[in-house]
Short mmCIF file of C-alpha atoms in Angstrom, two decimals:
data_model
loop_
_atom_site.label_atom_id
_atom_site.label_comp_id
_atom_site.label_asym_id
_atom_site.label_seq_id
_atom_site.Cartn_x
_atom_site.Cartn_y
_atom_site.Cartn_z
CA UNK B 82 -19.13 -29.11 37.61
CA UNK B 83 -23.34 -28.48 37.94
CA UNK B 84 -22.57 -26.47 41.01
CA UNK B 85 -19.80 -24.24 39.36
CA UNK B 86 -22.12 -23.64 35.77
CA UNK B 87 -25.03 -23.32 38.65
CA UNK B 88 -23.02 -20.39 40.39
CA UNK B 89 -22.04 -18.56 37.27
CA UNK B 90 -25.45 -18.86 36.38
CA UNK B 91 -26.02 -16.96 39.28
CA UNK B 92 -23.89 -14.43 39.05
CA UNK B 93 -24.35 -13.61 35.30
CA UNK B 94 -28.77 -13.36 36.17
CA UNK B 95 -27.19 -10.95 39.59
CA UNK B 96 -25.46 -8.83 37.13
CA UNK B 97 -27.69 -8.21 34.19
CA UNK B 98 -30.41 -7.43 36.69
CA UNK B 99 -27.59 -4.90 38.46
CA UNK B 100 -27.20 -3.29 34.93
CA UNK B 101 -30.74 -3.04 34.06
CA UNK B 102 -31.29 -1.13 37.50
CA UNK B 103 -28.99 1.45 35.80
CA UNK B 104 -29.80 1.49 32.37
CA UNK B 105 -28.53 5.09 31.56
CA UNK B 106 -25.41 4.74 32.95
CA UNK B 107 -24.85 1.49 31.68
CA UNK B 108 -25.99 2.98 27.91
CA UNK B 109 -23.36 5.37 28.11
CA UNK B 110 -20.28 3.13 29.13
CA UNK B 111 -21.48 0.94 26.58
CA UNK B 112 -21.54 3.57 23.99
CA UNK B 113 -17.75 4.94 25.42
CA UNK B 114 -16.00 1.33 24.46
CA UNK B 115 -18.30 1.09 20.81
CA UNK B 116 -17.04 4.72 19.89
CA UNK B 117 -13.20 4.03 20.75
CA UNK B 118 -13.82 0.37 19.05
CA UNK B 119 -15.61 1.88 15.91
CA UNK B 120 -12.61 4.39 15.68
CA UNK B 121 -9.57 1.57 15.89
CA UNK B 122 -12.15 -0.33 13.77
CA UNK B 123 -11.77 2.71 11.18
CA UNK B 124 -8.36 3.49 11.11
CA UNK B 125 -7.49 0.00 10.34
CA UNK B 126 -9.95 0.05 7.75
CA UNK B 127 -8.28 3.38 6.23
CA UNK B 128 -5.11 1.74 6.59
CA UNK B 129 -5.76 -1.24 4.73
CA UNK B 130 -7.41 0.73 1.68
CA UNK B 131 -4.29 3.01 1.74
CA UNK B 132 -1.99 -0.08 1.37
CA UNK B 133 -4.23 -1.57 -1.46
CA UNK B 134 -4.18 1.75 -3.32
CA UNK B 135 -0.68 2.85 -3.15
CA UNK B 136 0.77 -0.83 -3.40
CA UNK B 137 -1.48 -1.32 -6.69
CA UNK B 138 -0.03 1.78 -8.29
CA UNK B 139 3.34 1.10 -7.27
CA UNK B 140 3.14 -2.87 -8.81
CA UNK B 141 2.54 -0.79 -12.12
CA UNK B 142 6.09 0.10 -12.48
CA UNK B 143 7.17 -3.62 -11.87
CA UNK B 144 7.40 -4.59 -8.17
CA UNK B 145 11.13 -6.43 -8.78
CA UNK B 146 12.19 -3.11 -10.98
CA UNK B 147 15.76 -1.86 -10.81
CA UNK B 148 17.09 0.91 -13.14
CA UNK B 149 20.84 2.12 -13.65
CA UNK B 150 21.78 5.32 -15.40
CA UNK B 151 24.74 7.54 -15.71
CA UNK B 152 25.51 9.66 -12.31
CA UNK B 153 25.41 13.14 -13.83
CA UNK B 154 26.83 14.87 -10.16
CA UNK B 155 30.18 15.19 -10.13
CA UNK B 156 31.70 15.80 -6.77
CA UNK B 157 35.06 17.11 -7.85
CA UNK B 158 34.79 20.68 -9.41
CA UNK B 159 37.83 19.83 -11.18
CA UNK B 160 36.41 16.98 -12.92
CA UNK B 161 33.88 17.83 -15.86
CA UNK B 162 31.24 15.51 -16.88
CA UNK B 163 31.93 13.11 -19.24
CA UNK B 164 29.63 13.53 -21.82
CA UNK B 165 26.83 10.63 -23.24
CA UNK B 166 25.11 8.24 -21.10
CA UNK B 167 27.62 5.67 -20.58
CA UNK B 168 25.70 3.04 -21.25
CA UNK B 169 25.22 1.25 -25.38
CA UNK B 170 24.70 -1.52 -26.79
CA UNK B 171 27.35 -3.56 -25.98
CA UNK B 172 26.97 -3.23 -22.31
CA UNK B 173 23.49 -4.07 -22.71
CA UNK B 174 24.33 -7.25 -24.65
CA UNK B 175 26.97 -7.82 -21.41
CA UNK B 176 24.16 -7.63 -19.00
CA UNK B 177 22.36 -10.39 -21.34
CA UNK B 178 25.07 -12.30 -21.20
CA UNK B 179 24.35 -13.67 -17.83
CA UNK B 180 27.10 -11.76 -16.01
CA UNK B 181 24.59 -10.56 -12.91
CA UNK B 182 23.33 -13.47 -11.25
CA UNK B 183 20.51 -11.21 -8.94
CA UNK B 184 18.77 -10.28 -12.50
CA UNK B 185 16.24 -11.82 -14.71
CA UNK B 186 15.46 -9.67 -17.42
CA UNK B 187 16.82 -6.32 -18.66
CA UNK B 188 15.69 -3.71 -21.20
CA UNK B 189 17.25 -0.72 -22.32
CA UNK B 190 15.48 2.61 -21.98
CA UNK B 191 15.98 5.18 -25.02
CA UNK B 192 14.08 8.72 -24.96
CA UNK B 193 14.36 12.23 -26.12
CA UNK B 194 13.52 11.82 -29.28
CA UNK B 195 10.79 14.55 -29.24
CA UNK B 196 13.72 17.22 -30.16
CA UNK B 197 15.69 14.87 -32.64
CA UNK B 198 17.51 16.81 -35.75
CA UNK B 199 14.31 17.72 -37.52
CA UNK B 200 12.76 19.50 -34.83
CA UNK B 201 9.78 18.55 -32.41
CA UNK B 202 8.60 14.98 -33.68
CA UNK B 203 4.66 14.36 -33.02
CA UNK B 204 2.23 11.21 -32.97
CA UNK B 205 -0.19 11.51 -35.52
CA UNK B 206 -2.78 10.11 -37.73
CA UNK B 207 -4.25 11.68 -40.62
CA UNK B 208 -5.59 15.12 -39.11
CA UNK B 209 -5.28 13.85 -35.30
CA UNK B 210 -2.27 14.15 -33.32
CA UNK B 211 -1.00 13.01 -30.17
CA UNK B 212 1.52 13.88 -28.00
CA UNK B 213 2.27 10.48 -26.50
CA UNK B 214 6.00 10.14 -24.57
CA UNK B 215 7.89 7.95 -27.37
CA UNK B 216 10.06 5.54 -25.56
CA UNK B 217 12.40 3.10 -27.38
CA UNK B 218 12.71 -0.18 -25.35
CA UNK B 219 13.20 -4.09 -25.36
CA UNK B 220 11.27 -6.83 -26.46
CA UNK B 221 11.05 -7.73 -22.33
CA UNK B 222 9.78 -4.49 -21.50
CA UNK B 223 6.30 -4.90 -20.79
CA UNK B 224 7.08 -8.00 -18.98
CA UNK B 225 9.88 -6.18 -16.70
CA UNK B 226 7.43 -3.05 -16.63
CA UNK B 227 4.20 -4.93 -15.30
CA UNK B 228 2.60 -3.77 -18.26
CA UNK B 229 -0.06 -6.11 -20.04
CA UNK B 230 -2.04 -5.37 -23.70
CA UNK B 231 -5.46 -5.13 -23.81
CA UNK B 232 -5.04 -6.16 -27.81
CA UNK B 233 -2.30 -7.37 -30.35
CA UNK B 234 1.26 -8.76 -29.49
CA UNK B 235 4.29 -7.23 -27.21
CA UNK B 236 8.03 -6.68 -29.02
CA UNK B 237 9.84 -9.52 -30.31
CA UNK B 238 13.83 -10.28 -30.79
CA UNK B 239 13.32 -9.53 -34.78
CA UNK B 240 11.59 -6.25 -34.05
CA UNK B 241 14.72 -5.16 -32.53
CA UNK B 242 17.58 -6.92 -34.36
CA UNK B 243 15.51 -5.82 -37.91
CA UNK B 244 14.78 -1.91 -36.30
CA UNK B 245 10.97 -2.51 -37.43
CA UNK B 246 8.88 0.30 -37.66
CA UNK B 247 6.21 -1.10 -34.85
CA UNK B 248 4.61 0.59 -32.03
CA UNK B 249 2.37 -0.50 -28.59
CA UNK B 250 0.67 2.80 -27.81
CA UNK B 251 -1.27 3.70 -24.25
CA UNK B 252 -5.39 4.29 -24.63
CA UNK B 253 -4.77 8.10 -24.34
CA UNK B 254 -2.91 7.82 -27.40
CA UNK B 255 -5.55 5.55 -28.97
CA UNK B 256 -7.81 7.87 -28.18
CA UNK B 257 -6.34 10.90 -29.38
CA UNK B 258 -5.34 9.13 -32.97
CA UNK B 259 -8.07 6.56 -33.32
CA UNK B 260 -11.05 7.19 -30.64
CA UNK B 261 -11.26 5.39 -27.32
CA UNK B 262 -13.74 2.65 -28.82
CA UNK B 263 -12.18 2.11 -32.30
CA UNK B 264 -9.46 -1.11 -33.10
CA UNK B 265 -6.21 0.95 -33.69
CA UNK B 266 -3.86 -2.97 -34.38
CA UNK B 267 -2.71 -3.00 -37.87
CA UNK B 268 -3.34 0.79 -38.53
CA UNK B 269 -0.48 3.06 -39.69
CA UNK B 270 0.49 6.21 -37.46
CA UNK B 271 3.12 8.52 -37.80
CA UNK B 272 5.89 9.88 -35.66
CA UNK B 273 7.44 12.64 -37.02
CA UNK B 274 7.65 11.96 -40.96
CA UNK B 275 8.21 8.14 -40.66
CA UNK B 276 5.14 5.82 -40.84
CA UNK B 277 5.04 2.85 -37.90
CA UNK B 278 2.29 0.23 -37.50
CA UNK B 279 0.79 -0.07 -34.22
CA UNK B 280 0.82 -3.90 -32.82
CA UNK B 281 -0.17 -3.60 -29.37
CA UNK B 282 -2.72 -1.90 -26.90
CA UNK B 283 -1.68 -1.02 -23.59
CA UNK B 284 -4.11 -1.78 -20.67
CA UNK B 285 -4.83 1.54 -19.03
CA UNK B 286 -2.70 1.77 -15.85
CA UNK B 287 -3.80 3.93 -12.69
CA UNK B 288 -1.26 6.25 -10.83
CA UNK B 289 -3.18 8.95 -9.97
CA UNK B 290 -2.75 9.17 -6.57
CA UNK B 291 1.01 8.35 -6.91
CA UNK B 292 0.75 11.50 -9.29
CA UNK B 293 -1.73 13.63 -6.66
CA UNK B 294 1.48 13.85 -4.26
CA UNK B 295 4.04 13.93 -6.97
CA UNK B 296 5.41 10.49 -6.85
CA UNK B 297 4.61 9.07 -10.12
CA UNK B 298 8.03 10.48 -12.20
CA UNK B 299 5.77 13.17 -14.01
CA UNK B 300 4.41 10.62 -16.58
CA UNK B 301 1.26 9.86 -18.10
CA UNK B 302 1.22 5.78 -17.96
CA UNK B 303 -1.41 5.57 -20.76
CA UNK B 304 0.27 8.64 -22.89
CA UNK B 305 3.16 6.38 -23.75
CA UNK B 306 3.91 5.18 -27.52
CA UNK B 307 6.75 1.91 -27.42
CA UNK B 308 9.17 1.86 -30.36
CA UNK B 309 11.65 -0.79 -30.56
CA UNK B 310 14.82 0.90 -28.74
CA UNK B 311 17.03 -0.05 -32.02
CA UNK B 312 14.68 1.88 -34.40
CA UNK B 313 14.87 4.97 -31.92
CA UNK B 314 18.52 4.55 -31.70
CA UNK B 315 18.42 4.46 -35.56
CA UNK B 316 16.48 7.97 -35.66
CA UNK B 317 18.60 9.42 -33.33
CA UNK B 318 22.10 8.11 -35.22
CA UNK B 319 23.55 7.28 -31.66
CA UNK B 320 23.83 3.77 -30.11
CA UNK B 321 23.57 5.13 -26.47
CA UNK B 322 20.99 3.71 -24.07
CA UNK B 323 19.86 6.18 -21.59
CA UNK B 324 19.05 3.51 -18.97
CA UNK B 325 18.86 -0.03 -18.48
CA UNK B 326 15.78 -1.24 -16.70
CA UNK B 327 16.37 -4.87 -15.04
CA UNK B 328 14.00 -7.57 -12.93
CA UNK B 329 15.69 -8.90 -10.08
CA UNK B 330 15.27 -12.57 -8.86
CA UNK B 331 13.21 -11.06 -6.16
CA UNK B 332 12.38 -8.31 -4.17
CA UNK B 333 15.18 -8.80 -1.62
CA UNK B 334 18.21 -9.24 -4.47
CA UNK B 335 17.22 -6.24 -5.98
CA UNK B 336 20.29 -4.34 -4.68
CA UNK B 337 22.60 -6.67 -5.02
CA UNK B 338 21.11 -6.84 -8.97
CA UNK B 339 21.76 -2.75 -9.13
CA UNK B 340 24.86 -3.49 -7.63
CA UNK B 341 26.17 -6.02 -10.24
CA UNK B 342 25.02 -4.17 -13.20
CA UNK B 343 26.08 -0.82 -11.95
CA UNK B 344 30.15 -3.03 -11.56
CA UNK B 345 29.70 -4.30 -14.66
CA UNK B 346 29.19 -0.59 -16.45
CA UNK B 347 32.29 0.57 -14.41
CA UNK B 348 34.87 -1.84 -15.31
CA UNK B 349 33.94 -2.18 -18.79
CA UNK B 350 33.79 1.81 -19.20
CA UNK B 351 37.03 1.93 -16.82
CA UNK B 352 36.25 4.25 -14.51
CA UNK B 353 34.85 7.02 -16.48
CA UNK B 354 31.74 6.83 -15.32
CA UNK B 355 29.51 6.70 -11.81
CA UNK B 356 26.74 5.44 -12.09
CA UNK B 357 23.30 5.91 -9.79
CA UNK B 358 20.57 3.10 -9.48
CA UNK B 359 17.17 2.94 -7.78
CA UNK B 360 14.91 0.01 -6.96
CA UNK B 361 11.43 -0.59 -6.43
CA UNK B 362 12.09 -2.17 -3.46
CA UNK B 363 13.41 0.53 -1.98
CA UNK B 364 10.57 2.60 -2.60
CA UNK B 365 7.94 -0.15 -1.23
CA UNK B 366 10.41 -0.50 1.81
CA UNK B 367 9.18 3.57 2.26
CA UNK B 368 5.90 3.60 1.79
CA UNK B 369 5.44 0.75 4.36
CA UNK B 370 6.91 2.56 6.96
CA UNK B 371 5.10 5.36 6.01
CA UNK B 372 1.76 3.54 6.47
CA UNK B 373 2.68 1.84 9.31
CA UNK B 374 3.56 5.19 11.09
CA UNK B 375 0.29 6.69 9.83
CA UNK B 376 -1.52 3.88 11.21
CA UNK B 377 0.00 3.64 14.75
CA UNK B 378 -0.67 7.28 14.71
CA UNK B 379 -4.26 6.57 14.19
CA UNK B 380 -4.16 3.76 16.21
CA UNK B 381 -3.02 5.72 19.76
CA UNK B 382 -5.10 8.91 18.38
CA UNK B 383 -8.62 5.99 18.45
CA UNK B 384 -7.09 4.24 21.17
CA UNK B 385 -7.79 7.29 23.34
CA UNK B 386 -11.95 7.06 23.13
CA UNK B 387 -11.12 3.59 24.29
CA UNK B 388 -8.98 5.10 27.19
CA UNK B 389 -12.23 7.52 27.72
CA UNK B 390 -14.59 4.17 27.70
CA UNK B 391 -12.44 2.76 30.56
CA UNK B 392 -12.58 4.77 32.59
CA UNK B 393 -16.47 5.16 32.33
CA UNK B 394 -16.46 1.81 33.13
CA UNK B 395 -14.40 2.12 36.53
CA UNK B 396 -16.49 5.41 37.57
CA UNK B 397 -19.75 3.39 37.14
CA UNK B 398 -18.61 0.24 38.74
CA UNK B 399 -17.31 2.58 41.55
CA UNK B 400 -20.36 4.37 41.77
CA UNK B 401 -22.40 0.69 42.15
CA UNK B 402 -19.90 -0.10 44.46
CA UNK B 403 -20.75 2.61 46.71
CA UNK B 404 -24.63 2.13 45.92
CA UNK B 405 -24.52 -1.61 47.01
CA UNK B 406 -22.50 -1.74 49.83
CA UNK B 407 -25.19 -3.11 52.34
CA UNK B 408 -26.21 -5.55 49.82
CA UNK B 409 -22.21 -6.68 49.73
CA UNK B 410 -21.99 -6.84 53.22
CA UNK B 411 -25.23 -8.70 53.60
CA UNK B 412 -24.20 -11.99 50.86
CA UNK B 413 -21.03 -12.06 52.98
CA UNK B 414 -22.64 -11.99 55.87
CA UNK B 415 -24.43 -14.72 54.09
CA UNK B 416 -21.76 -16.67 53.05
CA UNK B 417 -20.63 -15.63 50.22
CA UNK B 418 -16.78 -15.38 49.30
CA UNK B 419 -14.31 -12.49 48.23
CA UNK B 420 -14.07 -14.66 45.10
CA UNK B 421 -17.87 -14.60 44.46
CA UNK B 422 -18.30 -10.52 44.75
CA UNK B 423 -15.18 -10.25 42.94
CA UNK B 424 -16.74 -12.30 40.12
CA UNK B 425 -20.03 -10.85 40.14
CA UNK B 426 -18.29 -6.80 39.60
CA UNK B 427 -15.77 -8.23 37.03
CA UNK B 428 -18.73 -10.34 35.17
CA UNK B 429 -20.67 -6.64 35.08
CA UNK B 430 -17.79 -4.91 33.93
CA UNK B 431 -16.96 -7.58 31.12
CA UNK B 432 -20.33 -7.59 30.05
CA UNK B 433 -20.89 -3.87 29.34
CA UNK B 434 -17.56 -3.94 27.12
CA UNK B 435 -18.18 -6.45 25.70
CA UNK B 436 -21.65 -5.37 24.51
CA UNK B 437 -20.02 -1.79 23.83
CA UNK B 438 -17.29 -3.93 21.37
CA UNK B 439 -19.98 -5.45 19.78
CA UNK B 440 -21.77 -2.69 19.45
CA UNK B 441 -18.36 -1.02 18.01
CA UNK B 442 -17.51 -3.78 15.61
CA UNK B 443 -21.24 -3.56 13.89
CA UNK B 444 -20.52 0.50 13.57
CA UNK B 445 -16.98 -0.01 12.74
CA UNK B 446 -17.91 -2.34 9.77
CA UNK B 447 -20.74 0.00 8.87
CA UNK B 448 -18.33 2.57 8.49
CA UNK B 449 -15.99 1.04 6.50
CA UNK B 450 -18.21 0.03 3.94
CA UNK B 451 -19.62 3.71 3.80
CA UNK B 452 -16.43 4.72 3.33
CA UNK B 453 -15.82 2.17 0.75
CA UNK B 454 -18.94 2.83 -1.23
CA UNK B 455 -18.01 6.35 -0.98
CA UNK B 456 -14.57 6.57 -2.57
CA UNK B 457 -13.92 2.85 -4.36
CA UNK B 458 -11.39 1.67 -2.28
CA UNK B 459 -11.57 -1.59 -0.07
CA UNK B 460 -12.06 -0.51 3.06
CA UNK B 461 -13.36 -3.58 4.59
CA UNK B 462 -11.43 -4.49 8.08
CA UNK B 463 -9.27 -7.50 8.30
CA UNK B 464 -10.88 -10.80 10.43
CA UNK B 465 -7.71 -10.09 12.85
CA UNK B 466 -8.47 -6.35 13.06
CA UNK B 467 -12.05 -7.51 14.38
CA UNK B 468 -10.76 -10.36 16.56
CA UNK B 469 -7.88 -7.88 17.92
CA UNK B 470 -10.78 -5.22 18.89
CA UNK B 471 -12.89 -7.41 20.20
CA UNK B 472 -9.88 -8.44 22.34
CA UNK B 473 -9.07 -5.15 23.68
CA UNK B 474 -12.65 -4.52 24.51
CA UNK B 475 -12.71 -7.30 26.64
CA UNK B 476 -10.06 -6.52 28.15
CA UNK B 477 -10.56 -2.78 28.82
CA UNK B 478 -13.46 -3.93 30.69
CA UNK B 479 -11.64 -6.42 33.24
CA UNK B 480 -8.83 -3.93 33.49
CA UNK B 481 -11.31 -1.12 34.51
CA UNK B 482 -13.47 -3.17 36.40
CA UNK B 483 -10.95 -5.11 38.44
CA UNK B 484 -10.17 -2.34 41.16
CA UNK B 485 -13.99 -1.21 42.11
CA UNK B 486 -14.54 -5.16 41.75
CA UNK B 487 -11.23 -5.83 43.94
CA UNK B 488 -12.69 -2.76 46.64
CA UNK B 489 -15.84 -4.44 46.89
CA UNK B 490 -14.74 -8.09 47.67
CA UNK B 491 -12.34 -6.32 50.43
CA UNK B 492 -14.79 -4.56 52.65
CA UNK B 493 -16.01 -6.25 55.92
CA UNK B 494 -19.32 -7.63 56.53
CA UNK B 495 -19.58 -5.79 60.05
CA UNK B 496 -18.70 -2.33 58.13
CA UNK B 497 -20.52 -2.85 54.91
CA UNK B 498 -23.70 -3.55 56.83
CA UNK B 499 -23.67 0.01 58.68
CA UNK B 500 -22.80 1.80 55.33
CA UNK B 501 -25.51 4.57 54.73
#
């Protein structure tokens, strides 16, 4: 065991003092496996601040969200559209009833109230207006919606079942009516001509990158005022819900709960509707792939300065080859083995990568923090990202040392010796 640690020892003291004797060269291999490292280092640093932020501003619209409305294309020219939403209250109050086994909570949904019989209908208080999205929903909105309250209470069952004039407005609102800084619970605003007492604060929700590349349906999340959905179906003189927002058991069942609401609506309607659903799941299920194909993009797009770094490495281990070849044939002559020159090439090749990954994964983290402090997003790499890099540096050194290093423990003592 001494004599193997004592021959390694060797070997490793051989090859340092073989890459010190060509520092320059061995500076810039080094520097061609810390760029390529420092590049996969950085893409999988973007990638994991892209997932954060898009993930975190899709989780705002409920990560287990499925909505069901009325289909409004109809395929056969000779078939009109039925008019109303197909959906009301007693559908909604079927849903309840337990009849969909992949769903946990539903709400209805209830808009358009901004062009009711009066004309337009504004938020205001006193001289200061708003002009908030009113939405009429449940009393399990906020918990189906991901939403949360900064201050007073959420909807109850009497809020809807007694049409109360409440309200939960967004901080935009509060802002507009009240000023960003001012306690708004308890105060009186008015929609339109009828006067509703705000309960609730919405915490501010972010979707403004979901918004930069028009994903985030066109609304303001903080420009939203909640009514209960009874009171806006009291305004409006209609019991029609315009869609019915459910939670699925999970993130998997949330098809099959679209799927059991949107049978219910048919059978109890008969047929006269088609209805359309979407999920949240099926819009997570997207962007993954589309990060993952952005990623392996800028994987194989990095992964080509490490390609570059290799094959620096197998020129100057070719090159020292070629420069040593009387000293090779000389320790053979000597003794030693095709093992032991094989070893000694590899050892020099393994150590310049692996001092160019280290060298990577210091500028790769660097950079990812820069780019972090820069622009607010965590951009820190993953402890597998760094273990997987370190890896592949590692091994793009024994991969592109292994044939000069292979060459070299080959040649012939005899031959090697009268090598000018």
């Amino acid at each position: 065991m001494r004599a193997k640690v004592g021959l390694l020892t060797d070997v490793l003291q051989q090859a340092l003092a073989a890459l010190r004797d060509n520092r320059l060269r061995t500076v810039l291999s080094i520097l061609g496996i810390a760029v390529g490292i420092a590049a996969v280092m950085a893409v999988g640093s973007v990638a994991k601040g892209g997932h954060y932020l898009i993930f975190s501003e899709l989780e705002t619209f409920g990560l287990k969200s499925v909505w069901v409305y009325k289909n409004d294309e109809e395929k056969d020219p000779r078939r009109a559209v039925r008019k109303g939403t197909g959906i009301d209250n007693d559908d909604y109050f079927a849903v309840l009833s337990g009849c969909c086994p992949a769903v946990v909570r539903v709400t209805p949904l209830v808009y358009g109230m901004e062009f009711a019989n009066s004309g337009r209908l504004v938020v205001r208080s006193g001289n200061r207006y708003s002009n908030g999205r009113i939405e009429g929903v449940g009393a399990d909105f906020t918990y189906i919606n991901n939403d949360s309250l900064t201050k007073g209470r959420a909807f109850r069952a009497e809020d809807e079942s007694r049409r109360r004039r409440v309200a939960i407005i967004g901080t935009r609102v509060q802002e507009d009516l009240f000023g960003l800084h001012q306690n708004s619970i308890g105060k009186e605003i008015r929609i339109g001509s009828e006067p509703y007492t705000v309960i609730g604060l919405l915490t501010p929700k972010s979707r403004d990158f979901l918004a930069s590349i028009g994903s985030s349906g066109g609304q303001d999340a903080n420009n939203r005022v909640l009514i209960p959905y009874s009171t806006y179906q009291q305004i409006l003189g209609k019991k029609e819900i315009f869609v019915l927002q459910a939670e699925a058991v999970s993130l998997q069942s949330a098809d099959a709960a679209a799927q059991q609401i949107k049978a219910l609506l048919e059978r109890r309607h008969r047929g006269q509707y088609s209805y359309k659903s979407e999920t949240m799941a099926k819009y997570i299920g997207t962007a993954g792939n589309i990060l993952k194909a952005v990623t392996l993009i800028g994987i194989i797009a990095a992964s080509v300065s490490l390609l570059v770094g290799g094959l620096g490495i197998m020129n100057i281990m070719s090159t020292s080859v070629l420069e040593r070849t009387r000293e090779i044939g000389l320790r053979k002559a000597l003794g030693a083995r095709k093992n032991d020159i094989l070893m000694q090439f590899l050892l020099e090749a393994t150590l310049i990568s692996s001092l160019g990954g280290s060298l990577g994964l210091i500028l790769g983290a660097v950079t990812g923090h820069t780019l972090a402090w820069a622009t607010g997003f965590p951009l820190s790499p993953s402890w597998g990202t760094v273990l997987v890099a370190l890896a592949v540096s590692i091994g793009v050194g024994m991969l592109s040392g292994y044939y000069p290093a292979h060459r070299a423990a080959q040649l012939k003592p005899v031959e090697a010796l009268r090598y000018e």
